[in-house]
């Protein structure tokens, strides 16, 4: 029995001892565990910090005085066509250079697998086409933040193995939590909506003006921007960017901190350089892009098509008389709404606009609010350099011209008649009316001998002009006519004695100086 009792006591004393060993053993492991440290982190950070490059020069940043864009008139040319049927076209061509800088890049081409929050990319000139090249070295864990209201700690994501698939899975989980919790508690995330509108004179000019740089676009998106104003129609576009939420990467503590613990100095040194500086996708915005494109035959330069689109979408309202003019323009217009969806896919359809805010329903309502059924797609991203966490700004330029033409009635010069004979003479114009072959006449202008030569001119728009003359000899007798067509300059005529006999004038004539 003693042996049995001794065995029992030893057994129960051993249990707490084992438990204590286990507890302290676990505690020691938890205290010492953590992210693996790259033994060459200092050298890698020094390498990246020592890179020598001019980001502004590499990315063609323009000197716009701090503004997003700058437009400069480089030349002006006035031309005039030869008159036809009494009318001519007078044109003024203004030549412009448009320079624009962007640090927010619209996603206008498929970027799956390359553009995701926290991705490493090369911050060189290859970014200018909207598709940077990825850096594929192993990564350390990355921390992201989703800015949905009410998401709290669930909106901070730590992704252990950052790659496109893992990042998207983590984002999807956070969104689903918001849908099931914050949304049910009454949180609503209306989109952060902004718009830009402009008249189109070239596809690149329009794309820079509305923030959808055609250089970032693939064929389907680019084709929607290839509409230009001419002398017979005007084209304008209005682009709405509606951001539902943005996913942002925490700023790295050091340049090396983004790389995995096993990434060596040699691997980083071989992968980057001053011509290929490392950068990271700082943020990706999710939502939708909507473009309204209007084509109109209303050529009145006094009416700004940008304001017509703002009126039709409800972004702005004018006075009663102005609104009636906008309604007239809309009646002469065709409008297409273009939506850019997931993977830069494009859908377009014709819509009708017949008054103030008649297009507003397209940009408001349930589709303008994030929800489980309307999650939005990646529409824009920003890039920062790993060396110093500065934004990568990209510059673009284009030249275009605006040709304004107006049809005017031809304005004729004067005709003068100097009467140097002893009889009264009169003259008038025979002409065809503007735009037709209908013949008409001006009133006769009588001139006595030694009168100051009077001046008459054909009506504006007259064409095929002839100057007719008559002399008083008991009755008015026809002397003939001169075919002038158009009077580009003053014409002087003289009635004179063309034949004499015994000092007596036997024939009178009219000649042109």
PDB file of N, CA and C in Angstrom, residues 291-323:
ATOM      1  N   UNK A 291     -18.829  58.088 -68.215  1.00  0.00           N
ATOM      2  CA  UNK A 291     -18.567  59.202 -69.128  1.00  0.00           C
ATOM      3  C   UNK A 291     -19.810  59.482 -69.961  1.00  0.00           C
ATOM      4  N   UNK A 292     -20.204  60.742 -69.985  1.00  0.00           N
ATOM      5  CA  UNK A 292     -21.258  61.200 -70.891  1.00  0.00           C
ATOM      6  C   UNK A 292     -20.585  61.883 -72.080  1.00  0.00           C
ATOM      7  N   UNK A 293     -20.912  61.428 -73.264  1.00  0.00           N
ATOM      8  CA  UNK A 293     -20.363  62.048 -74.477  1.00  0.00           C
ATOM      9  C   UNK A 293     -21.511  62.641 -75.283  1.00  0.00           C
ATOM     10  N   UNK A 294     -21.400  63.919 -75.577  1.00  0.00           N
ATOM     11  CA  UNK A 294     -22.454  64.629 -76.297  1.00  0.00           C
ATOM     12  C   UNK A 294     -21.932  65.121 -77.635  1.00  0.00           C
ATOM     13  N   UNK A 295     -22.694  64.867 -78.685  1.00  0.00           N
ATOM     14  CA  UNK A 295     -22.403  65.390 -80.017  1.00  0.00           C
ATOM     15  C   UNK A 295     -23.586  66.253 -80.433  1.00  0.00           C
ATOM     16  N   UNK A 296     -23.300  67.448 -80.913  1.00  0.00           N
ATOM     17  CA  UNK A 296     -24.373  68.363 -81.278  1.00  0.00           C
ATOM     18  C   UNK A 296     -24.039  69.102 -82.561  1.00  0.00           C
ATOM     19  N   UNK A 297     -25.088  69.452 -83.287  1.00  0.00           N
ATOM     20  CA  UNK A 297     -24.927  70.272 -84.492  1.00  0.00           C
ATOM     21  C   UNK A 297     -25.143  71.745 -84.183  1.00  0.00           C
ATOM     22  N   UNK A 298     -25.401  72.065 -82.919  1.00  0.00           N
ATOM     23  CA  UNK A 298     -25.538  73.463 -82.510  1.00  0.00           C
ATOM     24  C   UNK A 298     -24.142  74.068 -82.428  1.00  0.00           C
ATOM     25  N   UNK A 299     -23.837  74.962 -83.345  1.00  0.00           N
ATOM     26  CA  UNK A 299     -22.480  75.498 -83.464  1.00  0.00           C
ATOM     27  C   UNK A 299     -22.320  76.864 -82.801  1.00  0.00           C
ATOM     28  N   UNK A 300     -23.275  77.294 -82.007  1.00  0.00           N
ATOM     29  CA  UNK A 300     -23.173  78.601 -81.364  1.00  0.00           C
ATOM     30  C   UNK A 300     -22.025  78.612 -80.352  1.00  0.00           C
ATOM     31  N   UNK A 301     -21.038  79.431 -80.638  1.00  0.00           N
ATOM     32  CA  UNK A 301     -19.865  79.496 -79.762  1.00  0.00           C
ATOM     33  C   UNK A 301     -20.183  80.167 -78.429  1.00  0.00           C
ATOM     34  N   UNK A 302     -21.299  80.872 -78.376  1.00  0.00           N
ATOM     35  CA  UNK A 302     -21.659  81.554 -77.135  1.00  0.00           C
ATOM     36  C   UNK A 302     -22.149  80.575 -76.071  1.00  0.00           C
ATOM     37  N   UNK A 303     -22.416  79.339 -76.464  1.00  0.00           N
ATOM     38  CA  UNK A 303     -22.918  78.344 -75.518  1.00  0.00           C
ATOM     39  C   UNK A 303     -21.821  77.329 -75.226  1.00  0.00           C
ATOM     40  N   UNK A 304     -21.460  77.223 -73.968  1.00  0.00           N
ATOM     41  CA  UNK A 304     -20.406  76.314 -73.524  1.00  0.00           C
ATOM     42  C   UNK A 304     -21.006  74.922 -73.329  1.00  0.00           C
ATOM     43  N   UNK A 305     -20.521  73.951 -74.101  1.00  0.00           N
ATOM     44  CA  UNK A 305     -21.070  72.598 -74.007  1.00  0.00           C
ATOM     45  C   UNK A 305     -20.790  71.960 -72.650  1.00  0.00           C
ATOM     46  N   UNK A 306     -19.699  72.346 -72.001  1.00  0.00           N
ATOM     47  CA  UNK A 306     -19.425  71.825 -70.664  1.00  0.00           C
ATOM     48  C   UNK A 306     -20.581  72.159 -69.721  1.00  0.00           C
ATOM     49  N   UNK A 307     -21.065  73.390 -69.830  1.00  0.00           N
ATOM     50  CA  UNK A 307     -22.159  73.823 -68.958  1.00  0.00           C
ATOM     51  C   UNK A 307     -23.467  73.133 -69.324  1.00  0.00           C
ATOM     52  N   UNK A 308     -23.643  72.809 -70.595  1.00  0.00           N
ATOM     53  CA  UNK A 308     -24.846  72.078 -71.011  1.00  0.00           C
ATOM     54  C   UNK A 308     -24.859  70.700 -70.354  1.00  0.00           C
ATOM     55  N   UNK A 309     -23.710  70.028 -70.339  1.00  0.00           N
ATOM     56  CA  UNK A 309     -23.635  68.715 -69.699  1.00  0.00           C
ATOM     57  C   UNK A 309     -23.838  68.823 -68.189  1.00  0.00           C
ATOM     58  N   UNK A 310     -23.283  69.856 -67.576  1.00  0.00           N
ATOM     59  CA  UNK A 310     -23.505  70.055 -66.144  1.00  0.00           C
ATOM     60  C   UNK A 310     -24.992  70.279 -65.864  1.00  0.00           C
ATOM     61  N   UNK A 311     -25.649  70.996 -66.749  1.00  0.00           N
ATOM     62  CA  UNK A 311     -27.088  71.247 -66.623  1.00  0.00           C
ATOM     63  C   UNK A 311     -27.866  69.942 -66.752  1.00  0.00           C
ATOM     64  N   UNK A 312     -27.515  69.116 -67.730  1.00  0.00           N
ATOM     65  CA  UNK A 312     -28.254  67.877 -67.983  1.00  0.00           C
ATOM     66  C   UNK A 312     -28.062  66.852 -66.873  1.00  0.00           C
ATOM     67  N   UNK A 313     -26.896  66.883 -66.209  1.00  0.00           N
ATOM     68  CA  UNK A 313     -26.643  65.933 -65.130  1.00  0.00           C
ATOM     69  C   UNK A 313     -27.050  66.470 -63.763  1.00  0.00           C
ATOM     70  N   UNK A 314     -27.457  67.734 -63.716  1.00  0.00           N
ATOM     71  CA  UNK A 314     -27.862  68.326 -62.450  1.00  0.00           C
ATOM     72  C   UNK A 314     -26.715  68.853 -61.628  1.00  0.00           C
ATOM     73  N   UNK A 315     -25.502  68.885 -62.206  1.00  0.00           N
ATOM     74  CA  UNK A 315     -24.347  69.391 -61.463  1.00  0.00           C
ATOM     75  C   UNK A 315     -24.404  70.899 -61.289  1.00  0.00           C
ATOM     76  N   UNK A 316     -25.098  71.587 -62.196  1.00  0.00           N
ATOM     77  CA  UNK A 316     -25.216  73.044 -62.119  1.00  0.00           C
ATOM     78  C   UNK A 316     -26.498  73.463 -62.810  1.00  0.00           C
ATOM     79  N   UNK A 317     -27.020  74.606 -62.407  1.00  0.00           N
ATOM     80  CA  UNK A 317     -28.249  75.133 -62.994  1.00  0.00           C
ATOM     81  C   UNK A 317     -28.026  76.599 -63.332  1.00  0.00           C
ATOM     82  N   UNK A 318     -28.666  77.050 -64.388  1.00  0.00           N
ATOM     83  CA  UNK A 318     -28.521  78.436 -64.807  1.00  0.00           C
ATOM     84  C   UNK A 318     -29.807  79.212 -64.628  1.00  0.00           C
ATOM     85  N   UNK A 319     -29.867  80.380 -65.259  1.00  0.00           N
ATOM     86  CA  UNK A 319     -31.066  81.205 -65.202  1.00  0.00           C
ATOM     87  C   UNK A 319     -32.090  80.685 -66.200  1.00  0.00           C
ATOM     88  N   UNK A 320     -33.281  81.271 -66.154  1.00  0.00           N
ATOM     89  CA  UNK A 320     -34.345  80.811 -67.041  1.00  0.00           C
ATOM     90  C   UNK A 320     -33.999  80.897 -68.509  1.00  0.00           C
ATOM     91  N   UNK A 321     -33.467  82.048 -68.948  1.00  0.00           N
ATOM     92  CA  UNK A 321     -33.147  82.217 -70.367  1.00  0.00           C
ATOM     93  C   UNK A 321     -31.997  81.312 -70.785  1.00  0.00           C
ATOM     94  N   UNK A 322     -31.012  81.165 -69.893  1.00  0.00           N
ATOM     95  CA  UNK A 322     -29.878  80.290 -70.198  1.00  0.00           C
ATOM     96  C   UNK A 322     -30.343  78.846 -70.283  1.00  0.00           C
ATOM     97  N   UNK A 323     -31.192  78.428 -69.359  1.00  0.00           N
ATOM     98  CA  UNK A 323     -31.682  77.053 -69.372  1.00  0.00           C
ATOM     99  C   UNK A 323     -32.441  76.738 -70.646  1.00  0.00           C
TER     100      UNK A 323
END
